[in-house]
Short mmCIF file of N, CA and C in Angstrom, two decimals:
data_model
loop_
_atom_site.label_atom_id
_atom_site.label_comp_id
_atom_site.label_asym_id
_atom_site.label_seq_id
_atom_site.Cartn_x
_atom_site.Cartn_y
_atom_site.Cartn_z
N MET M 75 -75.03 84.08 223.27
CA MET M 75 -73.86 83.26 224.07
C MET M 75 -74.66 82.39 225.03
N ALA M 76 -74.74 80.61 224.90
CA ALA M 76 -75.36 80.24 226.20
C ALA M 76 -73.90 80.08 227.48
N GLN M 77 -74.02 80.18 228.25
CA GLN M 77 -73.47 80.01 229.63
C GLN M 77 -73.42 79.06 229.91
N THR M 78 -72.22 78.56 230.34
CA THR M 78 -71.66 76.88 230.00
C THR M 78 -71.46 76.78 231.26
N GLU M 79 -71.01 75.43 231.90
CA GLU M 79 -71.67 75.06 233.03
C GLU M 79 -70.11 74.50 233.68
N THR M 80 -69.95 74.96 234.56
CA THR M 80 -67.93 74.46 234.90
C THR M 80 -68.46 73.64 236.17
N SER M 81 -67.82 72.64 236.65
CA SER M 81 -67.98 71.48 237.38
C SER M 81 -67.02 71.96 239.01
N VAL M 82 -67.68 71.59 239.92
CA VAL M 82 -66.95 71.85 240.93
C VAL M 82 -66.28 70.69 241.22
N VAL M 83 -65.11 70.82 241.27
CA VAL M 83 -63.75 69.78 240.91
C VAL M 83 -63.85 68.53 242.25
N SER M 84 -63.73 68.31 243.42
CA SER M 84 -64.02 67.46 243.95
C SER M 84 -65.53 67.80 244.42
N LEU M 85 -66.44 66.59 244.45
CA LEU M 85 -68.01 67.00 244.71
C LEU M 85 -68.18 65.45 245.09
N SER M 86 -68.97 64.92 246.17
CA SER M 86 -69.38 64.11 246.85
C SER M 86 -70.94 64.17 247.25
N ILE M 87 -71.85 62.75 247.01
CA ILE M 87 -73.16 63.28 247.44
C ILE M 87 -72.96 62.17 248.58
N ARG M 88 -73.97 62.52 249.70
CA ARG M 88 -73.75 61.23 251.08
C ARG M 88 -75.23 62.20 251.86
N PRO M 89 -75.91 61.27 252.15
CA PRO M 89 -76.97 61.20 253.31
C PRO M 89 -76.96 62.07 254.13
N ALA M 90 -78.02 62.98 254.47
CA ALA M 90 -77.15 64.67 255.18
C ALA M 90 -77.35 63.42 256.97
N THR M 91 -76.26 64.51 258.34
CA THR M 91 -76.60 64.07 259.13
C THR M 91 -76.90 65.79 259.98
N GLU M 92 -77.45 65.25 261.28
CA GLU M 92 -78.01 66.13 262.56
C GLU M 92 -76.61 66.96 262.12
N THR M 93 -75.33 67.04 262.19
CA THR M 93 -74.47 67.70 262.38
C THR M 93 -74.11 68.72 260.86
N ASP M 94 -75.08 68.22 259.88
CA ASP M 94 -75.04 69.16 258.52
C ASP M 94 -75.89 70.31 258.50
N LEU M 95 -77.32 70.09 259.46
CA LEU M 95 -77.85 70.81 259.70
C LEU M 95 -77.95 72.65 259.51
N PRO M 96 -76.75 73.65 260.51
CA PRO M 96 -76.13 74.35 260.33
C PRO M 96 -76.06 74.96 259.17
N ALA M 97 -74.98 74.09 258.00
CA ALA M 97 -75.10 74.62 256.89
C ALA M 97 -75.98 74.31 255.76
N ILE M 98 -76.83 72.98 255.86
CA ILE M 98 -78.34 73.38 255.09
C ILE M 98 -79.35 74.91 255.51
N LEU M 99 -79.42 75.40 256.67
CA LEU M 99 -79.69 76.28 257.41
C LEU M 99 -79.74 77.13 256.56
N ALA M 100 -78.07 77.60 256.41
CA ALA M 100 -77.22 78.65 256.07
C ALA M 100 -77.59 78.62 254.51
N ILE M 101 -77.19 77.85 253.53
CA ILE M 101 -77.64 77.90 252.21
C ILE M 101 -79.35 78.13 252.07
N TYR M 102 -80.16 77.58 253.12
CA TYR M 102 -81.68 77.69 252.85
C TYR M 102 -81.93 79.31 253.11
N ASN M 103 -81.56 79.63 254.29
CA ASN M 103 -81.33 81.35 254.21
C ASN M 103 -81.10 81.98 253.13
N GLU M 104 -79.68 81.86 253.16
CA GLU M 104 -79.50 82.94 251.62
C GLU M 104 -80.45 82.81 250.66
N ALA M 105 -81.10 81.70 250.34
CA ALA M 105 -82.10 81.44 249.19
C ALA M 105 -83.21 82.37 249.70
N VAL M 106 -83.47 82.29 250.63
CA VAL M 106 -84.52 83.00 251.27
C VAL M 106 -84.52 84.38 251.23
N LEU M 107 -83.13 84.89 251.56
CA LEU M 107 -83.14 86.44 251.09
C LEU M 107 -82.63 87.30 249.99
N ASN M 108 -82.13 85.95 249.18
CA ASN M 108 -81.68 86.52 247.81
C ASN M 108 -82.22 85.89 246.49
N THR M 109 -83.03 84.78 246.36
CA THR M 109 -83.93 84.24 245.47
C THR M 109 -85.14 83.75 245.91
N ALA M 110 -85.78 83.92 244.66
CA ALA M 110 -87.43 83.36 244.64
C ALA M 110 -87.52 81.92 244.69
N ALA M 111 -86.49 81.38 245.07
CA ALA M 111 -86.74 80.18 245.04
C ALA M 111 -87.60 79.28 245.92
N THR M 112 -87.82 80.03 247.30
CA THR M 112 -89.08 79.69 248.16
C THR M 112 -89.72 81.21 248.48
N ALA M 113 -91.01 81.17 248.43
CA ALA M 113 -92.00 82.20 249.11
C ALA M 113 -91.65 82.51 250.39
N ASP M 114 -90.70 81.71 251.42
CA ASP M 114 -90.01 82.55 252.43
C ASP M 114 -90.01 83.67 252.40
N TYR M 115 -90.06 84.34 253.77
CA TYR M 115 -89.45 85.99 252.97
C TYR M 115 -88.60 86.12 254.24
N ALA M 116 -88.49 85.43 255.66
CA ALA M 116 -87.35 85.50 257.01
C ALA M 116 -86.97 84.19 256.98
N PRO M 117 -85.35 84.35 257.51
CA PRO M 117 -84.58 83.26 257.40
C PRO M 117 -85.40 82.13 258.64
N SER M 118 -84.79 80.86 258.22
CA SER M 118 -85.24 79.89 259.40
C SER M 118 -84.34 79.98 260.42
N THR M 119 -84.91 79.15 261.64
CA THR M 119 -83.65 79.04 262.63
C THR M 119 -83.70 77.18 262.80
N LEU M 120 -82.50 77.08 263.30
CA LEU M 120 -82.00 76.10 263.54
C LEU M 120 -83.20 75.05 264.23
N GLU M 121 -83.74 75.71 265.03
CA GLU M 121 -84.75 74.50 265.50
C GLU M 121 -86.29 74.69 265.04
N SER M 122 -86.37 75.14 263.76
CA SER M 122 -87.21 74.93 262.77
C SER M 122 -86.45 73.96 261.61
N ARG M 123 -85.27 74.19 261.48
CA ARG M 123 -84.74 72.96 260.86
C ARG M 123 -84.38 71.66 261.30
N THR M 124 -84.22 71.56 262.58
CA THR M 124 -84.02 70.13 263.33
C THR M 124 -85.41 69.65 263.11
N ALA M 125 -86.32 70.16 263.48
CA ALA M 125 -88.06 69.76 262.82
C ALA M 125 -88.14 68.59 261.54
N TRP M 126 -87.78 69.77 260.98
CA TRP M 126 -87.83 69.48 259.00
C TRP M 126 -87.44 67.92 259.17
N TYR M 127 -85.81 68.37 259.74
CA TYR M 127 -85.05 66.87 259.36
C TYR M 127 -85.50 66.23 260.28
N GLU M 128 -86.07 66.32 261.30
CA GLU M 128 -86.46 65.02 261.83
C GLU M 128 -88.00 64.27 261.68
N GLU M 129 -89.13 65.46 260.75
CA GLU M 129 -89.89 64.39 260.52
C GLU M 129 -89.74 63.84 258.84
N ARG M 130 -88.62 64.10 258.23
CA ARG M 130 -88.45 63.15 257.43
C ARG M 130 -87.78 61.84 257.64
N ARG M 131 -86.81 62.07 258.53
CA ARG M 131 -86.46 61.29 258.62
C ARG M 131 -87.24 60.46 259.55
N GLN M 132 -88.50 60.16 260.14
CA GLN M 132 -89.68 59.48 260.64
C GLN M 132 -90.56 59.22 259.74
N LYS M 133 -90.27 59.70 258.70
CA LYS M 133 -91.19 59.39 257.33
C LYS M 133 -90.23 58.90 256.28
N ASN M 134 -88.93 58.48 256.91
CA ASN M 134 -87.97 57.94 255.63
C ASN M 134 -87.90 58.13 254.26
N LEU M 135 -88.03 59.72 254.60
CA LEU M 135 -87.76 60.66 253.50
C LEU M 135 -86.52 60.88 253.55
N PRO M 136 -85.65 60.63 252.16
CA PRO M 136 -84.08 60.97 252.64
C PRO M 136 -83.90 62.84 252.53
N VAL M 137 -82.73 62.97 252.73
CA VAL M 137 -82.01 64.65 252.70
C VAL M 137 -80.50 63.95 252.21
N PHE M 138 -79.89 64.84 250.99
CA PHE M 138 -78.30 64.93 250.65
C PHE M 138 -77.94 65.76 251.04
N VAL M 139 -76.64 65.61 251.05
CA VAL M 139 -75.98 66.98 251.05
C VAL M 139 -74.74 66.55 250.01
N ALA M 140 -74.67 67.84 249.53
CA ALA M 140 -72.95 67.52 248.96
C ALA M 140 -72.16 68.20 248.92
N VAL M 141 -70.72 67.92 248.66
CA VAL M 141 -69.68 68.13 249.73
C VAL M 141 -68.82 68.06 248.65
N SER M 142 -67.60 70.00 248.68
CA SER M 142 -67.01 69.81 247.87
C SER M 142 -65.45 69.89 249.03
N ASP M 143 -64.56 69.91 249.03
CA ASP M 143 -63.18 70.24 249.70
C ASP M 143 -63.94 70.00 251.16
N GLY M 144 -64.47 69.54 251.38
CA GLY M 144 -64.94 69.45 253.12
C GLY M 144 -66.21 70.39 253.71
N GLN M 145 -66.39 71.05 252.50
CA GLN M 145 -67.66 71.85 252.82
C GLN M 145 -69.14 71.71 252.31
N ILE M 146 -70.03 71.50 252.57
CA ILE M 146 -71.16 71.34 252.27
C ILE M 146 -71.52 72.59 251.34
N VAL M 147 -71.96 72.74 249.86
CA VAL M 147 -72.11 73.22 248.98
C VAL M 147 -73.59 73.59 248.48
N GLY M 148 -74.14 72.64 249.08
CA GLY M 148 -75.92 72.34 248.30
C GLY M 148 -76.60 71.00 249.24
N TRP M 149 -77.65 70.75 249.16
CA TRP M 149 -78.17 69.42 249.97
C TRP M 149 -80.12 69.75 249.10
N SER M 150 -80.59 68.24 248.37
CA SER M 150 -81.56 68.02 248.69
C SER M 150 -82.59 66.86 249.72
N SER M 151 -83.69 67.10 248.96
CA SER M 151 -84.54 66.75 250.29
C SER M 151 -85.97 66.24 249.32
N LEU M 152 -86.49 64.75 249.89
CA LEU M 152 -87.81 64.83 249.08
C LEU M 152 -88.73 65.20 251.00
N SER M 153 -90.00 65.46 250.14
CA SER M 153 -90.66 65.92 251.25
C SER M 153 -92.26 65.86 250.46
N PRO M 154 -93.43 65.49 252.00
CA PRO M 154 -94.75 64.90 251.60
C PRO M 154 -95.20 66.12 250.36
N TYR M 155 -96.01 65.45 250.02
CA TYR M 155 -96.26 66.20 249.04
C TYR M 155 -97.99 66.97 249.58
N HIS M 156 -98.91 66.24 250.11
CA HIS M 156 -100.10 66.68 251.14
C HIS M 156 -99.69 65.76 251.91
N ALA M 157 -100.24 66.27 252.84
CA ALA M 157 -100.51 65.13 254.73
C ALA M 157 -101.90 64.08 254.20
N ARG M 158 -102.98 64.23 253.35
CA ARG M 158 -103.37 63.40 253.18
C ARG M 158 -103.37 62.22 252.93
N ILE M 159 -103.60 60.92 253.17
CA ILE M 159 -103.43 59.21 253.18
C ILE M 159 -103.13 59.24 251.95
N GLY M 160 -104.44 59.40 250.82
CA GLY M 160 -104.10 59.15 249.15
C GLY M 160 -103.07 59.49 248.72
N TYR M 161 -102.58 60.78 248.92
CA TYR M 161 -101.09 61.16 248.69
C TYR M 161 -100.01 60.26 248.42
N ARG M 162 -99.50 59.26 249.70
CA ARG M 162 -98.54 58.63 250.31
C ARG M 162 -97.99 58.25 249.34
N PHE M 163 -97.87 57.98 247.79
CA PHE M 163 -97.05 57.46 246.83
C PHE M 163 -96.51 58.82 246.18
N SER M 164 -96.54 59.93 246.35
CA SER M 164 -95.97 61.46 245.92
C SER M 164 -95.03 62.02 247.11
N ALA M 165 -94.31 62.56 246.81
CA ALA M 165 -92.77 63.29 247.52
C ALA M 165 -92.77 64.79 246.18
N GLU M 166 -92.80 65.66 246.51
CA GLU M 166 -91.76 66.69 246.39
C GLU M 166 -90.37 66.72 246.90
N VAL M 167 -89.38 67.37 245.54
CA VAL M 167 -88.35 67.43 245.43
C VAL M 167 -87.73 69.21 245.42
N SER M 168 -87.04 68.94 246.45
CA SER M 168 -86.37 70.47 246.66
C SER M 168 -84.74 70.28 246.21
N ILE M 169 -84.06 71.11 246.31
CA ILE M 169 -83.03 71.12 245.68
C ILE M 169 -81.99 72.70 245.80
N TYR M 170 -81.15 72.95 247.02
CA TYR M 170 -80.43 74.29 246.63
C TYR M 170 -78.88 74.01 247.11
N VAL M 171 -78.17 75.30 246.36
CA VAL M 171 -76.96 75.14 246.26
C VAL M 171 -76.57 76.39 246.92
N ALA M 172 -75.39 76.51 247.52
CA ALA M 172 -74.70 77.87 247.90
C ALA M 172 -74.82 78.82 246.91
N ALA M 173 -74.08 80.12 246.55
CA ALA M 173 -74.84 81.17 246.27
C ALA M 173 -73.42 80.92 245.25
N ALA M 174 -72.32 80.81 245.91
CA ALA M 174 -70.80 80.63 245.48
C ALA M 174 -70.79 79.25 244.10
N SER M 175 -71.45 77.93 244.52
CA SER M 175 -71.26 76.91 243.77
C SER M 175 -72.85 76.91 242.66
N ARG M 176 -73.77 77.80 242.61
CA ARG M 176 -74.71 77.53 241.44
C ARG M 176 -73.69 77.16 240.23
N GLY M 177 -74.75 76.72 239.34
CA GLY M 177 -74.20 76.75 237.64
C GLY M 177 -72.68 76.00 237.91
N GLN M 178 -72.38 75.12 238.58
CA GLN M 178 -71.23 74.14 238.30
C GLN M 178 -71.34 72.92 238.79
N GLY M 179 -72.96 72.72 238.44
CA GLY M 179 -73.06 70.88 238.38
C GLY M 179 -73.95 70.55 239.67
N VAL M 180 -73.76 71.38 240.55
CA VAL M 180 -73.92 70.57 242.08
C VAL M 180 -75.36 70.00 242.10
N GLY M 181 -76.45 70.66 241.18
CA GLY M 181 -78.00 70.39 241.38
C GLY M 181 -77.79 69.19 240.69
N LYS M 182 -76.96 69.06 239.50
CA LYS M 182 -77.51 67.98 238.24
C LYS M 182 -76.89 66.37 239.46
N ARG M 183 -75.74 66.66 240.13
CA ARG M 183 -75.29 65.90 240.81
C ARG M 183 -76.46 65.02 242.35
N LEU M 184 -77.04 66.25 242.97
CA LEU M 184 -78.28 66.09 243.80
C LEU M 184 -79.26 66.08 243.27
N LEU M 185 -79.56 65.58 242.17
CA LEU M 185 -81.09 65.26 241.78
C LEU M 185 -81.10 63.64 241.48
N PRO M 186 -80.47 63.23 240.91
CA PRO M 186 -80.24 61.42 241.27
C PRO M 186 -81.19 60.76 241.82
N PRO M 187 -79.72 61.20 243.36
CA PRO M 187 -79.84 60.54 244.31
C PRO M 187 -81.62 60.76 244.63
N LEU M 188 -82.43 61.36 244.17
CA LEU M 188 -83.51 61.87 245.42
C LEU M 188 -84.65 60.73 244.69
N ILE M 189 -84.07 60.75 243.06
CA ILE M 189 -84.97 59.60 242.10
C ILE M 189 -85.14 58.69 242.55
N GLU M 190 -83.61 58.04 242.85
CA GLU M 190 -83.23 56.47 243.15
C GLU M 190 -84.12 56.53 244.65
N ALA M 191 -83.92 56.94 245.79
CA ALA M 191 -84.83 56.91 246.88
C ALA M 191 -85.75 56.85 246.93
N GLY M 192 -86.44 57.84 245.88
CA GLY M 192 -87.84 57.58 245.39
C GLY M 192 -88.54 56.27 245.31
N THR M 193 -87.95 55.74 244.02
CA THR M 193 -88.28 54.12 243.35
C THR M 193 -88.03 53.23 245.09
N GLU M 194 -86.68 53.60 245.44
CA GLU M 194 -86.69 52.34 246.95
C GLU M 194 -87.60 52.19 247.63
N ARG M 195 -88.29 53.84 247.45
CA ARG M 195 -89.07 53.79 248.74
C ARG M 195 -91.03 53.28 248.44
N GLY M 196 -90.74 53.30 246.95
CA GLY M 196 -91.96 52.76 246.77
C GLY M 196 -92.66 54.32 246.26
N LEU M 197 -91.95 54.86 245.60
CA LEU M 197 -93.03 56.02 245.29
C LEU M 197 -93.15 56.22 244.14
N HIS M 198 -94.68 56.62 244.21
CA HIS M 198 -95.15 56.45 242.22
C HIS M 198 -94.92 58.13 241.62
N VAL M 199 -94.73 58.96 242.09
CA VAL M 199 -93.96 60.28 241.28
C VAL M 199 -94.00 61.18 242.31
N LEU M 200 -92.73 61.76 241.59
CA LEU M 200 -92.14 62.97 242.57
C LEU M 200 -92.37 64.30 241.28
N ILE M 201 -92.54 65.37 241.97
CA ILE M 201 -92.52 66.29 242.10
C ILE M 201 -92.18 67.96 242.27
N ALA M 202 -92.45 68.90 241.42
CA ALA M 202 -90.84 69.89 241.44
C ALA M 202 -91.78 71.06 241.18
N SER M 203 -91.94 71.81 242.25
CA SER M 203 -92.51 73.20 242.64
C SER M 203 -91.52 74.59 241.87
N ILE M 204 -91.44 75.00 240.61
CA ILE M 204 -90.18 75.85 240.45
C ILE M 204 -90.72 77.03 240.24
N ASP M 205 -90.04 78.00 241.02
CA ASP M 205 -90.23 79.56 240.36
C ASP M 205 -89.64 79.48 238.49
N SER M 206 -91.50 80.08 237.97
CA SER M 206 -91.58 79.71 236.69
C SER M 206 -90.09 80.23 236.10
N GLU M 207 -89.91 81.76 236.68
CA GLU M 207 -88.08 82.27 235.93
C GLU M 207 -87.01 81.51 236.41
N ASN M 208 -87.19 80.44 236.76
CA ASN M 208 -85.55 79.75 236.97
C ASN M 208 -85.91 78.85 235.80
N GLU M 209 -85.02 79.26 234.58
CA GLU M 209 -84.65 78.57 233.77
C GLU M 209 -83.60 77.07 234.27
N ALA M 210 -82.35 77.28 234.50
CA ALA M 210 -81.48 76.63 235.17
C ALA M 210 -82.37 75.30 235.82
N SER M 211 -83.26 75.73 237.03
CA SER M 211 -83.82 74.53 237.32
C SER M 211 -84.87 73.88 236.50
N ILE M 212 -85.47 74.48 235.59
CA ILE M 212 -86.66 74.19 234.73
C ILE M 212 -85.48 72.81 234.06
N ARG M 213 -84.45 73.09 233.38
CA ARG M 213 -83.52 72.84 232.68
C ARG M 213 -83.53 71.39 233.26
N LEU M 214 -82.55 71.23 234.58
CA LEU M 214 -82.31 70.78 235.34
C LEU M 214 -83.01 69.48 235.80
N HIS M 215 -83.95 70.05 235.80
CA HIS M 215 -85.23 68.82 236.26
C HIS M 215 -85.28 68.10 234.74
N ALA M 216 -85.80 68.94 233.30
CA ALA M 216 -86.03 67.80 232.63
C ALA M 216 -85.09 66.72 232.15
N ALA M 217 -83.93 67.56 231.96
CA ALA M 217 -82.74 66.56 231.48
C ALA M 217 -82.88 65.56 232.87
N GLN M 218 -83.69 65.49 233.73
CA GLN M 218 -83.64 64.33 234.55
C GLN M 218 -84.89 63.33 234.54
N GLY M 219 -85.55 63.73 232.86
CA GLY M 219 -86.79 63.09 233.34
C GLY M 219 -88.06 64.03 233.68
N PHE M 220 -87.98 64.73 234.09
CA PHE M 220 -89.58 65.15 234.74
C PHE M 220 -89.83 66.27 233.83
N THR M 221 -91.19 65.92 233.26
CA THR M 221 -91.88 66.96 232.48
C THR M 221 -92.99 67.93 232.95
N LYS M 222 -93.44 68.59 232.07
CA LYS M 222 -93.96 69.88 232.42
C LYS M 222 -95.55 69.74 232.82
N CYS M 223 -96.14 69.82 233.63
CA CYS M 223 -97.35 69.32 234.31
C CYS M 223 -98.63 70.75 233.85
N GLY M 224 -97.86 71.70 234.42
CA GLY M 224 -98.71 72.64 234.82
C GLY M 224 -98.02 73.83 235.18
N GLU M 225 -98.59 75.43 235.54
CA GLU M 225 -97.97 76.36 235.31
C GLU M 225 -99.22 77.64 236.01
N LEU M 226 -98.99 77.95 237.34
CA LEU M 226 -99.88 79.02 237.92
C LEU M 226 -98.90 80.29 237.52
N HIS M 227 -99.97 80.90 237.35
CA HIS M 227 -99.28 82.24 237.00
C HIS M 227 -99.93 83.64 238.02
N GLU M 228 -98.46 84.17 238.78
CA GLU M 228 -98.40 85.18 239.67
C GLU M 228 -99.58 84.85 240.64
N VAL M 229 -99.01 83.79 241.53
CA VAL M 229 -99.43 83.14 242.95
C VAL M 229 -98.59 83.99 243.88
N TYR M 230 -97.58 84.09 244.10
CA TYR M 230 -96.92 84.53 245.44
C TYR M 230 -96.40 85.69 244.62
N THR M 231 -95.54 86.51 245.51
CA THR M 231 -95.16 87.76 245.82
C THR M 231 -93.79 87.81 246.46
N LYS M 232 -92.50 88.14 245.54
CA LYS M 232 -91.62 88.95 246.52
C LYS M 232 -90.76 89.56 246.21
N PHE M 233 -89.22 90.24 246.39
CA PHE M 233 -89.00 91.23 245.95
C PHE M 233 -89.34 92.54 245.01
N GLY M 234 -90.94 92.36 245.70
CA GLY M 234 -92.19 93.11 245.06
C GLY M 234 -92.84 92.69 243.83
N ARG M 235 -92.40 91.97 243.54
CA ARG M 235 -93.40 91.52 242.40
C ARG M 235 -94.08 90.09 242.61
N TRP M 236 -95.15 90.56 241.18
CA TRP M 236 -95.76 88.71 241.13
C TRP M 236 -94.79 87.87 240.64
N LEU M 237 -94.56 86.31 240.66
CA LEU M 237 -94.37 85.46 240.41
C LEU M 237 -95.25 84.10 240.35
N GLY M 238 -94.95 83.21 239.23
CA GLY M 238 -95.37 82.45 239.03
C GLY M 238 -94.99 81.09 239.08
N VAL M 239 -95.25 79.61 239.35
CA VAL M 239 -94.52 78.50 239.84
C VAL M 239 -95.26 77.31 238.45
N VAL M 240 -93.96 76.93 238.03
CA VAL M 240 -94.07 75.78 236.99
C VAL M 240 -93.94 74.25 238.11
N TYR M 241 -94.68 73.36 237.66
CA TYR M 241 -95.12 72.21 238.23
C TYR M 241 -94.32 70.92 237.11
N MET M 242 -92.91 70.27 237.41
CA MET M 242 -93.02 69.29 236.53
C MET M 242 -93.34 67.46 237.41
N GLU M 243 -92.97 66.66 236.91
CA GLU M 243 -93.60 65.56 237.61
C GLU M 243 -92.53 64.66 236.83
N ARG M 244 -92.32 63.50 237.72
CA ARG M 244 -91.26 62.40 237.25
C ARG M 244 -92.45 61.07 237.86
N ARG M 245 -92.47 60.46 236.75
CA ARG M 245 -93.33 59.12 237.44
C ARG M 245 -92.15 58.04 237.49
N LEU M 246 -92.01 57.25 238.42
CA LEU M 246 -91.52 56.24 238.96
C LEU M 246 -91.26 54.53 238.82
N SER M 247 -92.52 54.59 238.97
CA SER M 247 -93.31 53.16 238.57
C SER M 247 -94.39 53.44 237.28
N SER M 248 -94.55 52.32 237.15
CA SER M 248 -95.68 52.25 236.24
C SER M 248 -96.58 51.53 236.41
N ASP M 249 -96.84 50.99 237.18
CA ASP M 249 -97.85 50.00 238.09
C ASP M 249 -99.36 50.52 237.75
N PRO M 250 -100.07 49.95 236.98
CA PRO M 250 -101.19 49.90 236.10
C PRO M 250 -102.17 50.33 237.34
N ALA M 251 -102.35 49.99 238.30
CA ALA M 251 -103.41 50.41 239.04
C ALA M 251 -102.67 51.03 240.85
N PRO M 252 -103.52 51.74 241.41
CA PRO M 252 -102.44 52.11 242.64
C PRO M 252 -103.40 50.97 243.47
N PRO M 253 -102.82 51.03 244.94
CA PRO M 253 -103.29 50.09 245.77
C PRO M 253 -104.38 50.31 245.95
N MET M 254 -105.23 49.49 246.78
CA MET M 254 -106.50 49.92 247.46
C MET M 254 -107.01 50.63 248.45
N HIS M 255 -106.12 50.80 249.05
CA HIS M 255 -105.95 50.76 250.40
C HIS M 255 -105.06 52.24 250.78
#
């Protein structure tokens, strides 16, 4: 029997602010400790999450939060895909949902604003790097127009097992030729 998704009753998506960082950090750290959504093993610090947020602000890359009944239940962001200049029109998508809110449509609401923000910023492609066993995330991205473009097997380890990564992409523009510089 297929699992049906229940929805968070009142959910709003808004740009994150610096005051949201403790909640963003708590959601990320829970994922670090209990999921394979990240290859990190150790929880992050508020100081490092603040630096992460500042980097996105400086590079004009968005961070969004999902708020339900006054509580942050998820967040999403765009990150530079690579530091080299040639990759400047590509960004990586991240979505994390609080454990108690998973399967309730939060991720489905957090992804479209990233796509819109990427388009507004003149990005050409968004890239998702997903734990190959995370079928819900793969389905979520496919439903928003991402296509599978590759898979790496046994490239990281967590919880005593080898894990793979599925790469998905969504082209935002159909420009026939990239800028010369």
